[in-house]
């Protein structure tokens, strides 16, 4: 295992232990609101502390970009951390959340870990060396059209002024697919695309820590991930489409007219 990946796995498992310790007593967990429909719990903060401490023990000079504590340091190696992706799910005892850690080296995604502490599933990827779940190789599906496809998405709950247009887009895609799942953890959704559990995924308005680890997994599992214009700008724009090459093209064709409609407003 690559040394960076080894530390990422260690950090994710440590954070997962902290999260699991509170999972059966979420009613006692302190919660604050960052913005409308955007929450942070003491568990997010504790898990993030676990991850950063583990990284800093091994690589004190590396840069950190974390959801709760922001950016720290200045290095060619950047750790992009979401300590608890799916905080709202966690708060309600809905069993779909994960730790997500991506590592950029010289601006390129290089290592990735997504850890589901409930199912104890460990998704990993190393640039050029493929992606695995619990040691088994992952591959995206080979479905070529939306017909029969199972897709994942997320609603733009932080940006509700675009909700009506998004719902039109959702209806258009849903009507041609086998189904669309909105499970509430983009990191796990992307990992599921890499693992072939979902055929494709799209979402508006994500953050780098939601996507970094899952993006590398999809690439290493033979898939493609872009922004809504088909470019490699998703970490900056927050808009993402993922799947195999042919299904990605189908999704992009569906999404693009609605994005044009939004930008015209």
Short mmCIF file of C-alpha atoms in Angstrom, two decimals, residues 68-221:
data_model
loop_
_atom_site.label_atom_id
_atom_site.label_comp_id
_atom_site.label_asym_id
_atom_site.label_seq_id
_atom_site.Cartn_x
_atom_site.Cartn_y
_atom_site.Cartn_z
CA UNK A 68 -14.87 22.23 9.32
CA UNK A 69 -11.45 23.79 10.00
CA UNK A 70 -10.68 25.09 6.53
CA UNK A 71 -7.24 25.32 4.92
CA UNK A 72 -3.96 25.07 6.81
CA UNK A 73 -0.40 25.00 5.52
CA UNK A 74 1.25 25.41 2.13
CA UNK A 75 2.53 22.27 0.44
CA UNK A 76 2.52 20.37 -2.85
CA UNK A 77 0.61 17.65 -0.97
CA UNK A 78 -2.93 18.57 0.10
CA UNK A 79 -5.22 16.37 2.19
CA UNK A 80 -8.88 17.06 1.34
CA UNK A 81 -11.03 15.89 4.25
CA UNK A 82 -14.71 15.39 4.94
CA UNK A 83 -14.82 13.84 8.43
CA UNK A 84 -18.51 12.96 8.26
CA UNK A 85 -20.15 13.15 4.84
CA UNK A 86 -23.86 12.81 5.50
CA UNK A 87 -24.10 14.76 8.76
CA UNK A 88 -27.87 15.19 8.47
CA UNK A 89 -28.26 11.44 7.98
CA UNK A 90 -26.11 10.84 11.07
CA UNK A 91 -28.17 13.28 13.13
CA UNK A 92 -31.34 11.35 12.30
CA UNK A 93 -29.88 7.89 12.66
CA UNK A 94 -30.22 7.27 8.93
CA UNK A 95 -27.48 4.74 8.16
CA UNK A 96 -25.74 6.35 5.19
CA UNK A 97 -22.65 8.41 5.99
CA UNK A 98 -18.91 8.08 5.61
CA UNK A 99 -15.43 9.47 6.17
CA UNK A 100 -13.84 10.82 2.97
CA UNK A 101 -10.14 11.61 2.51
CA UNK A 102 -8.54 12.56 -0.79
CA UNK A 103 -4.87 13.43 -1.32
CA UNK A 104 -3.68 15.79 -4.04
CA UNK A 105 -0.03 15.76 -5.10
CA UNK A 106 1.10 18.66 -7.28
CA UNK A 107 -2.54 19.47 -8.05
CA UNK A 108 -3.48 15.93 -9.12
CA UNK A 109 -5.65 13.54 -7.13
CA UNK A 110 -3.29 10.77 -6.05
CA UNK A 111 -4.79 8.74 -3.18
CA UNK A 112 -8.32 8.24 -1.85
CA UNK A 113 -10.18 6.60 1.01
CA UNK A 114 -13.89 6.48 1.76
CA UNK A 115 -14.82 4.55 4.89
CA UNK A 116 -18.36 3.57 5.89
CA UNK A 117 -18.13 2.99 9.66
CA UNK A 118 -21.54 1.31 9.88
CA UNK A 119 -20.96 -1.31 7.21
CA UNK A 120 -17.20 -1.20 7.89
CA UNK A 121 -16.60 -0.99 4.15
CA UNK A 122 -13.31 0.51 3.04
CA UNK A 123 -13.08 1.99 -0.47
CA UNK A 124 -9.59 2.99 -1.66
CA UNK A 125 -7.82 4.17 -4.78
CA UNK A 126 -4.25 5.00 -5.81
CA UNK A 127 -3.47 6.87 -9.00
CA UNK A 128 -2.41 4.37 -11.65
CA UNK A 129 -3.06 1.36 -9.42
CA UNK A 130 -6.83 0.96 -9.52
CA UNK A 131 -9.59 1.12 -6.93
CA UNK A 132 -10.81 -1.44 -4.42
CA UNK A 133 -13.52 -2.08 -1.85
CA UNK A 134 -12.30 -4.24 1.02
CA UNK A 135 -9.46 -5.40 -1.21
CA UNK A 136 -11.66 -6.38 -4.17
CA UNK A 137 -11.12 -4.55 -7.45
CA UNK A 138 -13.82 -2.07 -8.42
CA UNK A 139 -15.10 -1.37 -11.93
CA UNK A 140 -17.82 0.95 -13.15
CA UNK A 141 -20.73 -0.73 -14.94
CA UNK A 142 -20.84 -1.06 -18.72
CA UNK A 143 -24.42 0.17 -19.11
CA UNK A 144 -24.58 2.23 -22.30
CA UNK A 145 -27.89 4.11 -21.98
CA UNK A 146 -30.11 5.65 -19.33
CA UNK A 147 -32.70 2.98 -20.07
CA UNK A 148 -32.36 0.52 -17.19
CA UNK A 149 -29.75 2.61 -15.37
CA UNK A 150 -29.78 3.14 -11.61
CA UNK A 151 -28.50 6.63 -10.82
CA UNK A 152 -27.58 8.68 -7.78
CA UNK A 153 -28.06 12.38 -7.17
CA UNK A 154 -28.41 15.00 -4.48
CA UNK A 155 -30.88 17.86 -4.18
CA UNK A 156 -29.51 21.45 -4.07
CA UNK A 157 -30.78 22.05 -0.52
CA UNK A 158 -28.28 24.87 0.10
CA UNK A 159 -29.35 26.73 -3.04
CA UNK A 160 -33.12 26.43 -3.20
CA UNK A 161 -33.58 29.20 -5.78
CA UNK A 162 -32.50 26.67 -8.43
CA UNK A 163 -34.70 23.90 -7.05
CA UNK A 164 -37.51 24.25 -9.60
CA UNK A 165 -35.11 23.92 -12.54
CA UNK A 166 -33.33 21.05 -10.82
CA UNK A 167 -36.63 19.21 -10.33
CA UNK A 168 -37.39 19.59 -14.05
CA UNK A 169 -33.97 18.07 -14.76
CA UNK A 170 -34.61 15.30 -12.24
CA UNK A 171 -37.96 14.45 -13.83
CA UNK A 172 -36.42 14.31 -17.30
CA UNK A 173 -33.62 11.96 -16.21
CA UNK A 174 -35.81 9.89 -13.89
CA UNK A 175 -38.35 9.20 -16.62
CA UNK A 176 -35.70 7.51 -18.80
CA UNK A 177 -33.89 5.57 -16.08
CA UNK A 178 -34.61 2.53 -13.94
CA UNK A 179 -34.55 4.75 -10.85
CA UNK A 180 -32.76 7.55 -9.04
CA UNK A 181 -31.50 7.33 -5.47
CA UNK A 182 -30.91 10.33 -3.22
CA UNK A 183 -29.20 8.76 -0.19
CA UNK A 184 -27.59 11.88 1.29
CA UNK A 185 -23.84 11.16 1.09
CA UNK A 186 -22.17 12.23 -2.15
CA UNK A 187 -18.92 10.52 -1.11
CA UNK A 188 -20.64 7.14 -0.83
CA UNK A 189 -22.62 7.76 -4.02
CA UNK A 190 -19.39 8.28 -5.94
CA UNK A 191 -17.83 5.22 -4.32
CA UNK A 192 -20.91 3.24 -5.36
CA UNK A 193 -20.46 4.37 -8.98
CA UNK A 194 -16.87 3.14 -8.83
CA UNK A 195 -18.07 -0.16 -7.32
CA UNK A 196 -20.77 -0.65 -9.97
CA UNK A 197 -23.63 -0.30 -7.49
CA UNK A 198 -24.84 2.83 -9.27
CA UNK A 199 -24.49 3.31 -13.02
CA UNK A 200 -24.05 7.07 -12.79
CA UNK A 201 -24.32 10.16 -10.61
CA UNK A 202 -24.89 13.89 -10.97
CA UNK A 203 -25.20 16.77 -8.52
CA UNK A 204 -25.07 20.56 -8.31
CA UNK A 205 -23.15 22.59 -5.74
CA UNK A 206 -20.85 20.12 -4.01
CA UNK A 207 -17.61 21.01 -2.21
CA UNK A 208 -14.13 19.61 -2.94
CA UNK A 209 -14.19 17.44 0.19
CA UNK A 210 -17.45 15.83 -0.99
CA UNK A 211 -15.89 14.74 -4.27
CA UNK A 212 -12.11 14.43 -4.12
CA UNK A 213 -11.81 10.83 -2.92
CA UNK A 214 -14.75 9.52 -4.94
CA UNK A 215 -13.54 11.22 -8.11
CA UNK A 216 -10.23 9.36 -8.06
CA UNK A 217 -12.02 6.08 -7.36
CA UNK A 218 -14.24 6.50 -10.41
CA UNK A 219 -11.27 7.28 -12.66
CA UNK A 220 -9.32 4.31 -11.33
CA UNK A 221 -12.39 2.08 -11.76
#
